[in-house]
Amino acid sequence: MLSSDTFSYTVQARCSPAEAAALLSDLTRQGELHPLIVRVRRVPPRPGAQASYTINDRLAAGPLRFRTTYHADVLISEADEIVMVARQWPATTVRNHTRLRAEPDGLVRIDVEITLTAPTPLFRYAFRQAQAAHLALATRLGAALDRTGNPPPPA
């Protein structure tokens, strides 16, 4: 039996939607943002994917520390929308649907919806881990994109 739930968050940054999409759709660039990721390897795209990755995370359950590996596919990567799906054994799927919209004063609004599906016995742990990791990523994302959108002046 599987369980599923969704959470969402919004980030604003001073950059273009294209700059935000470039960072968000290239998972090799996520290591500095995602607190669980320890390694990302790009692999040949799987059928239906624009890009595919193998990702290693470091997790904790009480005093137990362990690494896990999963596969992620970028299905849609456009300046206003990104859709990614990550799959991990056993039967765990994370769907990330991101929408980007330019706002006044050079800001971009990034709305992210994450849906996690996992076997019921693992669901609460997996959902808490995913939610905490993605909300931590959200707090880092604005600053990372602000640096991208506002390079330092020439010396």
Short mmCIF file of N, CA and C in Angstrom, two decimals:
data_model
loop_
_atom_site.label_atom_id
_atom_site.label_comp_id
_atom_site.label_asym_id
_atom_site.label_seq_id
_atom_site.Cartn_x
_atom_site.Cartn_y
_atom_site.Cartn_z
N MET A 1 0.83 -1.18 0.00
CA MET A 1 0.00 0.00 0.00
C MET A 1 0.88 1.25 0.00
N LEU A 2 0.52 2.23 -0.82
CA LEU A 2 1.27 3.47 -0.94
C LEU A 2 0.51 4.63 -0.31
N SER A 3 1.27 5.60 0.21
CA SER A 3 0.71 6.85 0.72
C SER A 3 1.31 7.98 -0.09
N SER A 4 0.58 9.10 -0.16
CA SER A 4 1.05 10.23 -0.95
C SER A 4 0.59 11.53 -0.30
N ASP A 5 1.41 12.57 -0.42
CA ASP A 5 1.04 13.90 0.07
C ASP A 5 1.87 14.93 -0.68
N THR A 6 1.46 16.18 -0.57
CA THR A 6 2.08 17.28 -1.30
C THR A 6 2.39 18.43 -0.36
N PHE A 7 3.49 19.12 -0.61
CA PHE A 7 3.76 20.39 0.06
C PHE A 7 4.27 21.35 -1.00
N SER A 8 4.25 22.64 -0.68
CA SER A 8 4.69 23.63 -1.65
C SER A 8 5.39 24.78 -0.94
N TYR A 9 6.12 25.55 -1.73
CA TYR A 9 6.78 26.75 -1.21
C TYR A 9 6.99 27.72 -2.36
N THR A 10 7.23 28.98 -2.00
CA THR A 10 7.47 30.04 -2.98
C THR A 10 8.74 30.77 -2.59
N VAL A 11 9.55 31.08 -3.59
CA VAL A 11 10.79 31.84 -3.40
C VAL A 11 10.78 32.99 -4.40
N GLN A 12 11.27 34.14 -3.99
CA GLN A 12 11.49 35.26 -4.91
C GLN A 12 12.98 35.56 -4.94
N ALA A 13 13.46 35.89 -6.13
CA ALA A 13 14.88 36.22 -6.29
C ALA A 13 15.02 37.29 -7.35
N ARG A 14 16.12 38.00 -7.28
CA ARG A 14 16.40 39.05 -8.25
C ARG A 14 17.25 38.46 -9.37
N CYS A 15 16.57 37.89 -10.37
CA CYS A 15 17.22 37.30 -11.54
C CYS A 15 16.13 37.10 -12.59
N SER A 16 16.50 36.59 -13.73
CA SER A 16 15.51 36.33 -14.77
C SER A 16 14.94 34.92 -14.60
N PRO A 17 13.75 34.66 -15.13
CA PRO A 17 13.23 33.29 -15.10
C PRO A 17 14.18 32.30 -15.77
N ALA A 18 14.86 32.71 -16.84
CA ALA A 18 15.79 31.82 -17.54
C ALA A 18 16.97 31.45 -16.63
N GLU A 19 17.50 32.43 -15.86
CA GLU A 19 18.60 32.13 -14.93
C GLU A 19 18.14 31.16 -13.84
N ALA A 20 16.94 31.38 -13.33
CA ALA A 20 16.40 30.49 -12.30
C ALA A 20 16.18 29.09 -12.87
N ALA A 21 15.61 29.02 -14.07
CA ALA A 21 15.36 27.72 -14.70
C ALA A 21 16.67 26.97 -14.96
N ALA A 22 17.70 27.70 -15.37
CA ALA A 22 18.99 27.05 -15.64
C ALA A 22 19.55 26.41 -14.38
N LEU A 23 19.45 27.09 -13.24
CA LEU A 23 19.95 26.52 -11.99
C LEU A 23 19.08 25.35 -11.54
N LEU A 24 17.78 25.54 -11.57
CA LEU A 24 16.86 24.53 -11.03
C LEU A 24 16.78 23.27 -11.86
N SER A 25 17.01 23.36 -13.14
CA SER A 25 16.86 22.18 -14.00
C SER A 25 18.16 21.41 -14.18
N ASP A 26 19.28 21.94 -13.70
CA ASP A 26 20.57 21.25 -13.78
C ASP A 26 20.91 20.71 -12.40
N LEU A 27 20.61 19.45 -12.18
CA LEU A 27 20.78 18.89 -10.85
C LEU A 27 22.23 18.79 -10.41
N THR A 28 23.17 18.88 -11.34
CA THR A 28 24.59 18.88 -10.93
C THR A 28 24.91 20.15 -10.15
N ARG A 29 24.09 21.18 -10.28
CA ARG A 29 24.31 22.45 -9.58
C ARG A 29 23.57 22.52 -8.24
N GLN A 30 22.87 21.46 -7.88
CA GLN A 30 22.04 21.48 -6.67
C GLN A 30 22.79 21.14 -5.39
N GLY A 31 24.00 20.61 -5.49
CA GLY A 31 24.74 20.20 -4.30
C GLY A 31 24.90 21.28 -3.26
N GLU A 32 25.08 22.52 -3.68
CA GLU A 32 25.25 23.62 -2.72
C GLU A 32 23.93 24.02 -2.07
N LEU A 33 22.82 23.63 -2.68
CA LEU A 33 21.51 24.06 -2.18
C LEU A 33 20.78 22.98 -1.38
N HIS A 34 20.85 21.75 -1.83
CA HIS A 34 20.09 20.66 -1.23
C HIS A 34 20.91 20.05 -0.09
N PRO A 35 20.41 20.09 1.14
CA PRO A 35 21.23 19.67 2.28
C PRO A 35 21.53 18.18 2.36
N LEU A 36 20.82 17.33 1.64
CA LEU A 36 21.06 15.89 1.72
C LEU A 36 21.98 15.36 0.62
N ILE A 37 22.11 16.09 -0.47
CA ILE A 37 22.88 15.61 -1.62
C ILE A 37 24.37 15.60 -1.32
N VAL A 38 25.01 14.46 -1.61
CA VAL A 38 26.47 14.38 -1.48
C VAL A 38 27.14 14.17 -2.84
N ARG A 39 26.39 13.67 -3.83
CA ARG A 39 26.97 13.46 -5.15
C ARG A 39 25.86 13.41 -6.21
N VAL A 40 26.14 14.03 -7.37
CA VAL A 40 25.22 14.00 -8.51
C VAL A 40 26.02 13.62 -9.74
N ARG A 41 25.54 12.63 -10.46
CA ARG A 41 26.17 12.22 -11.72
C ARG A 41 25.13 12.29 -12.83
N ARG A 42 25.49 12.99 -13.89
CA ARG A 42 24.61 13.02 -15.06
C ARG A 42 24.79 11.71 -15.81
N VAL A 43 23.69 11.11 -16.25
CA VAL A 43 23.72 9.86 -17.00
C VAL A 43 22.95 10.07 -18.30
N PRO A 44 23.08 9.17 -19.27
CA PRO A 44 22.32 9.34 -20.50
C PRO A 44 20.82 9.45 -20.21
N PRO A 45 20.14 10.35 -20.90
CA PRO A 45 18.70 10.55 -20.62
C PRO A 45 17.90 9.27 -20.84
N ARG A 46 17.02 8.99 -19.89
CA ARG A 46 16.11 7.85 -20.04
C ARG A 46 15.01 8.24 -21.01
N PRO A 47 14.32 7.27 -21.58
CA PRO A 47 13.24 7.58 -22.53
C PRO A 47 12.24 8.57 -21.93
N GLY A 48 11.94 9.63 -22.68
CA GLY A 48 10.99 10.64 -22.25
C GLY A 48 11.59 11.75 -21.40
N ALA A 49 12.87 11.64 -21.06
CA ALA A 49 13.52 12.65 -20.22
C ALA A 49 14.44 13.54 -21.06
N GLN A 50 14.53 14.81 -20.67
CA GLN A 50 15.49 15.72 -21.29
C GLN A 50 16.88 15.54 -20.70
N ALA A 51 16.92 15.16 -19.42
CA ALA A 51 18.18 14.91 -18.73
C ALA A 51 17.90 13.91 -17.60
N SER A 52 18.90 13.10 -17.29
CA SER A 52 18.76 12.11 -16.21
C SER A 52 20.00 12.14 -15.33
N TYR A 53 19.81 11.80 -14.06
CA TYR A 53 20.87 11.87 -13.07
C TYR A 53 20.77 10.69 -12.11
N THR A 54 21.91 10.31 -11.54
CA THR A 54 21.96 9.42 -10.39
C THR A 54 22.47 10.26 -9.23
N ILE A 55 21.75 10.23 -8.11
CA ILE A 55 22.04 11.12 -6.99
C ILE A 55 22.23 10.30 -5.72
N ASN A 56 23.24 10.67 -4.94
CA ASN A 56 23.47 10.05 -3.63
C ASN A 56 23.14 11.08 -2.56
N ASP A 57 22.34 10.66 -1.59
CA ASP A 57 21.99 11.48 -0.44
C ASP A 57 22.55 10.85 0.82
N ARG A 58 22.74 11.68 1.82
CA ARG A 58 23.13 11.22 3.16
C ARG A 58 21.93 11.49 4.08
N LEU A 59 21.42 10.42 4.70
CA LEU A 59 20.25 10.52 5.56
C LEU A 59 20.58 10.06 6.97
N ALA A 60 19.69 10.38 7.90
CA ALA A 60 19.83 9.93 9.28
C ALA A 60 18.48 9.49 9.79
N ALA A 61 18.49 8.42 10.59
CA ALA A 61 17.29 7.96 11.30
C ALA A 61 17.75 7.70 12.72
N GLY A 62 17.52 8.68 13.61
CA GLY A 62 18.05 8.58 14.97
C GLY A 62 19.56 8.57 14.89
N PRO A 63 20.22 7.63 15.58
CA PRO A 63 21.68 7.59 15.55
C PRO A 63 22.25 6.93 14.28
N LEU A 64 21.38 6.32 13.49
CA LEU A 64 21.81 5.62 12.28
C LEU A 64 22.01 6.60 11.14
N ARG A 65 23.17 6.55 10.49
CA ARG A 65 23.47 7.38 9.32
C ARG A 65 23.65 6.45 8.13
N PHE A 66 23.08 6.82 6.99
CA PHE A 66 23.20 5.97 5.81
C PHE A 66 23.10 6.81 4.55
N ARG A 67 23.59 6.23 3.46
CA ARG A 67 23.50 6.87 2.15
C ARG A 67 22.47 6.13 1.32
N THR A 68 21.86 6.86 0.44
CA THR A 68 20.88 6.27 -0.45
C THR A 68 21.13 6.80 -1.86
N THR A 69 20.75 6.02 -2.84
CA THR A 69 20.92 6.40 -4.25
C THR A 69 19.56 6.40 -4.92
N TYR A 70 19.33 7.40 -5.73
CA TYR A 70 18.07 7.45 -6.50
C TYR A 70 18.35 8.03 -7.88
N HIS A 71 17.35 7.93 -8.73
CA HIS A 71 17.46 8.39 -10.12
C HIS A 71 16.45 9.51 -10.32
N ALA A 72 16.88 10.57 -10.99
CA ALA A 72 16.02 11.72 -11.24
C ALA A 72 16.03 12.04 -12.73
N ASP A 73 14.86 12.38 -13.23
CA ASP A 73 14.69 12.75 -14.63
C ASP A 73 14.07 14.14 -14.74
N VAL A 74 14.64 14.97 -15.59
CA VAL A 74 14.03 16.26 -15.93
C VAL A 74 13.14 15.99 -17.14
N LEU A 75 11.83 16.14 -16.94
CA LEU A 75 10.88 15.86 -18.01
C LEU A 75 10.54 17.10 -18.82
N ILE A 76 10.45 18.24 -18.16
CA ILE A 76 10.18 19.52 -18.81
C ILE A 76 11.15 20.53 -18.25
N SER A 77 11.81 21.29 -19.11
CA SER A 77 12.73 22.33 -18.68
C SER A 77 12.56 23.53 -19.60
N GLU A 78 11.74 24.47 -19.17
CA GLU A 78 11.49 25.68 -19.94
C GLU A 78 11.68 26.88 -19.02
N ALA A 79 11.70 28.07 -19.59
CA ALA A 79 11.93 29.27 -18.79
C ALA A 79 10.82 29.53 -17.78
N ASP A 80 9.63 28.95 -18.00
CA ASP A 80 8.53 29.20 -17.06
C ASP A 80 8.03 27.95 -16.33
N GLU A 81 8.61 26.79 -16.64
CA GLU A 81 8.14 25.56 -15.99
C GLU A 81 9.21 24.47 -16.04
N ILE A 82 9.34 23.77 -14.91
CA ILE A 82 10.25 22.63 -14.81
C ILE A 82 9.49 21.50 -14.13
N VAL A 83 9.58 20.31 -14.70
CA VAL A 83 8.98 19.13 -14.08
C VAL A 83 10.06 18.07 -13.98
N MET A 84 10.24 17.56 -12.75
CA MET A 84 11.22 16.50 -12.51
C MET A 84 10.55 15.39 -11.71
N VAL A 85 11.04 14.17 -11.94
CA VAL A 85 10.57 13.02 -11.16
C VAL A 85 11.79 12.26 -10.68
N ALA A 86 11.81 11.97 -9.38
CA ALA A 86 12.88 11.16 -8.78
C ALA A 86 12.28 9.85 -8.30
N ARG A 87 13.01 8.75 -8.54
CA ARG A 87 12.53 7.43 -8.15
C ARG A 87 13.60 6.72 -7.33
N GLN A 88 13.13 6.10 -6.24
CA GLN A 88 14.03 5.37 -5.36
C GLN A 88 13.35 4.10 -4.89
N TRP A 89 14.15 3.07 -4.68
CA TRP A 89 13.61 1.82 -4.15
C TRP A 89 13.39 1.99 -2.66
N PRO A 90 12.34 1.51 -2.07
CA PRO A 90 11.25 0.75 -2.67
C PRO A 90 10.06 1.66 -3.01
N ALA A 91 9.67 1.70 -4.24
CA ALA A 91 8.44 2.35 -4.73
C ALA A 91 8.24 3.77 -4.22
N THR A 92 9.33 4.54 -4.11
CA THR A 92 9.25 5.92 -3.65
C THR A 92 9.46 6.86 -4.83
N THR A 93 8.55 7.81 -4.98
CA THR A 93 8.61 8.77 -6.08
C THR A 93 8.42 10.17 -5.54
N VAL A 94 9.26 11.10 -6.01
CA VAL A 94 9.11 12.51 -5.68
C VAL A 94 8.91 13.25 -7.01
N ARG A 95 7.79 13.95 -7.11
CA ARG A 95 7.50 14.75 -8.31
C ARG A 95 7.63 16.21 -7.94
N ASN A 96 8.45 16.94 -8.69
CA ASN A 96 8.71 18.35 -8.46
C ASN A 96 8.16 19.13 -9.65
N HIS A 97 7.17 19.98 -9.40
CA HIS A 97 6.60 20.83 -10.46
C HIS A 97 6.87 22.28 -10.06
N THR A 98 7.73 22.92 -10.84
CA THR A 98 8.15 24.30 -10.55
C THR A 98 7.63 25.22 -11.65
N ARG A 99 7.04 26.32 -11.22
CA ARG A 99 6.60 27.36 -12.17
C ARG A 99 7.35 28.65 -11.85
N LEU A 100 7.81 29.33 -12.91
CA LEU A 100 8.59 30.55 -12.75
C LEU A 100 7.86 31.68 -13.46
N ARG A 101 7.84 32.85 -12.80
CA ARG A 101 7.15 33.99 -13.38
C ARG A 101 7.91 35.28 -13.06
N ALA A 102 8.16 36.05 -14.10
CA ALA A 102 8.80 37.35 -13.90
C ALA A 102 7.83 38.28 -13.20
N GLU A 103 8.37 39.06 -12.26
CA GLU A 103 7.59 40.04 -11.53
C GLU A 103 8.25 41.41 -11.69
N PRO A 104 7.56 42.46 -11.26
CA PRO A 104 8.15 43.80 -11.40
C PRO A 104 9.48 43.91 -10.65
N ASP A 105 10.26 44.90 -11.04
CA ASP A 105 11.53 45.22 -10.40
C ASP A 105 12.58 44.14 -10.52
N GLY A 106 12.54 43.35 -11.60
CA GLY A 106 13.58 42.36 -11.84
C GLY A 106 13.52 41.13 -10.97
N LEU A 107 12.39 40.88 -10.34
CA LEU A 107 12.23 39.70 -9.50
C LEU A 107 11.65 38.54 -10.31
N VAL A 108 11.94 37.34 -9.87
CA VAL A 108 11.28 36.16 -10.42
C VAL A 108 10.61 35.46 -9.24
N ARG A 109 9.39 35.00 -9.47
CA ARG A 109 8.65 34.23 -8.46
C ARG A 109 8.76 32.76 -8.85
N ILE A 110 9.18 31.94 -7.89
CA ILE A 110 9.36 30.51 -8.11
C ILE A 110 8.39 29.77 -7.20
N ASP A 111 7.39 29.13 -7.79
CA ASP A 111 6.42 28.35 -7.04
C ASP A 111 6.72 26.88 -7.26
N VAL A 112 6.97 26.15 -6.17
CA VAL A 112 7.36 24.75 -6.24
C VAL A 112 6.32 23.90 -5.52
N GLU A 113 5.89 22.83 -6.19
CA GLU A 113 4.99 21.86 -5.58
C GLU A 113 5.68 20.50 -5.62
N ILE A 114 5.83 19.88 -4.46
CA ILE A 114 6.48 18.58 -4.32
C ILE A 114 5.44 17.57 -3.89
N THR A 115 5.34 16.47 -4.63
CA THR A 115 4.45 15.37 -4.26
C THR A 115 5.30 14.13 -4.04
N LEU A 116 5.17 13.55 -2.86
CA LEU A 116 5.92 12.36 -2.51
C LEU A 116 4.95 11.19 -2.36
N THR A 117 5.31 10.07 -2.96
CA THR A 117 4.57 8.82 -2.83
C THR A 117 5.56 7.77 -2.36
N ALA A 118 5.17 7.01 -1.33
CA ALA A 118 6.07 5.99 -0.77
C ALA A 118 5.23 4.90 -0.11
N PRO A 119 5.84 3.73 0.09
CA PRO A 119 5.13 2.69 0.83
C PRO A 119 4.70 3.23 2.20
N THR A 120 3.49 2.90 2.61
CA THR A 120 2.94 3.45 3.85
C THR A 120 3.86 3.31 5.05
N PRO A 121 4.55 2.18 5.28
CA PRO A 121 5.42 2.10 6.45
C PRO A 121 6.60 3.09 6.42
N LEU A 122 7.03 3.51 5.24
CA LEU A 122 8.15 4.45 5.11
C LEU A 122 7.69 5.89 4.92
N PHE A 123 6.41 6.08 4.66
CA PHE A 123 5.94 7.38 4.18
C PHE A 123 6.24 8.53 5.14
N ARG A 124 5.91 8.41 6.41
CA ARG A 124 6.09 9.55 7.33
C ARG A 124 7.55 9.99 7.38
N TYR A 125 8.47 9.04 7.47
CA TYR A 125 9.89 9.38 7.50
C TYR A 125 10.31 10.05 6.19
N ALA A 126 9.95 9.44 5.07
CA ALA A 126 10.35 9.98 3.76
C ALA A 126 9.76 11.37 3.54
N PHE A 127 8.51 11.56 3.91
CA PHE A 127 7.88 12.86 3.70
C PHE A 127 8.54 13.93 4.57
N ARG A 128 8.82 13.62 5.84
CA ARG A 128 9.49 14.59 6.71
C ARG A 128 10.87 14.95 6.17
N GLN A 129 11.63 13.95 5.70
CA GLN A 129 12.96 14.20 5.15
C GLN A 129 12.87 15.08 3.90
N ALA A 130 11.96 14.74 3.00
CA ALA A 130 11.81 15.50 1.75
C ALA A 130 11.39 16.94 2.05
N GLN A 131 10.42 17.10 2.92
CA GLN A 131 9.93 18.44 3.23
C GLN A 131 11.03 19.29 3.88
N ALA A 132 11.73 18.74 4.86
CA ALA A 132 12.79 19.50 5.52
C ALA A 132 13.90 19.86 4.53
N ALA A 133 14.29 18.92 3.68
CA ALA A 133 15.36 19.18 2.71
C ALA A 133 14.96 20.25 1.70
N HIS A 134 13.74 20.16 1.19
CA HIS A 134 13.32 21.13 0.17
C HIS A 134 13.06 22.51 0.77
N LEU A 135 12.60 22.57 2.00
CA LEU A 135 12.43 23.89 2.63
C LEU A 135 13.80 24.51 2.95
N ALA A 136 14.78 23.69 3.31
CA ALA A 136 16.15 24.21 3.48
C ALA A 136 16.69 24.70 2.14
N LEU A 137 16.45 23.93 1.08
CA LEU A 137 16.85 24.35 -0.26
C LEU A 137 16.21 25.69 -0.60
N ALA A 138 14.95 25.86 -0.27
CA ALA A 138 14.24 27.11 -0.57
C ALA A 138 14.90 28.30 0.11
N THR A 139 15.38 28.12 1.35
CA THR A 139 16.01 29.24 2.05
C THR A 139 17.34 29.62 1.40
N ARG A 140 18.00 28.68 0.75
CA ARG A 140 19.29 28.93 0.10
C ARG A 140 19.12 29.42 -1.34
N LEU A 141 18.01 29.08 -1.95
CA LEU A 141 17.80 29.33 -3.37
C LEU A 141 17.77 30.82 -3.70
N GLY A 142 17.04 31.60 -2.93
CA GLY A 142 16.96 33.04 -3.20
C GLY A 142 18.32 33.70 -3.22
N ALA A 143 19.14 33.40 -2.22
CA ALA A 143 20.48 34.00 -2.16
C ALA A 143 21.34 33.54 -3.33
N ALA A 144 21.27 32.27 -3.69
CA ALA A 144 22.07 31.76 -4.82
C ALA A 144 21.65 32.44 -6.12
N LEU A 145 20.37 32.63 -6.32
CA LEU A 145 19.91 33.27 -7.55
C LEU A 145 20.16 34.77 -7.53
N ASP A 146 20.10 35.40 -6.38
CA ASP A 146 20.41 36.82 -6.30
C ASP A 146 21.87 37.06 -6.72
N ARG A 147 22.77 36.15 -6.32
CA ARG A 147 24.17 36.27 -6.75
C ARG A 147 24.28 36.11 -8.27
N THR A 148 23.49 35.18 -8.83
CA THR A 148 23.50 34.96 -10.27
C THR A 148 23.00 36.17 -11.02
N GLY A 149 21.91 36.78 -10.52
CA GLY A 149 21.28 37.91 -11.20
C GLY A 149 22.00 39.21 -11.00
N ASN A 150 22.86 39.30 -9.98
CA ASN A 150 23.56 40.56 -9.68
C ASN A 150 25.05 40.27 -9.53
N PRO A 151 25.76 40.07 -10.63
CA PRO A 151 27.19 39.83 -10.51
C PRO A 151 27.88 41.06 -9.91
N PRO A 152 28.99 40.85 -9.23
CA PRO A 152 29.70 42.00 -8.63
C PRO A 152 30.21 42.94 -9.72
N PRO A 153 30.30 44.22 -9.41
CA PRO A 153 30.80 45.17 -10.41
C PRO A 153 32.26 44.89 -10.74
N PRO A 154 32.68 45.24 -11.97
CA PRO A 154 34.09 45.00 -12.34
C PRO A 154 35.02 45.81 -11.45
N ALA A 155 36.16 45.23 -11.16
CA ALA A 155 37.14 45.91 -10.29
C ALA A 155 37.99 46.88 -11.06
#
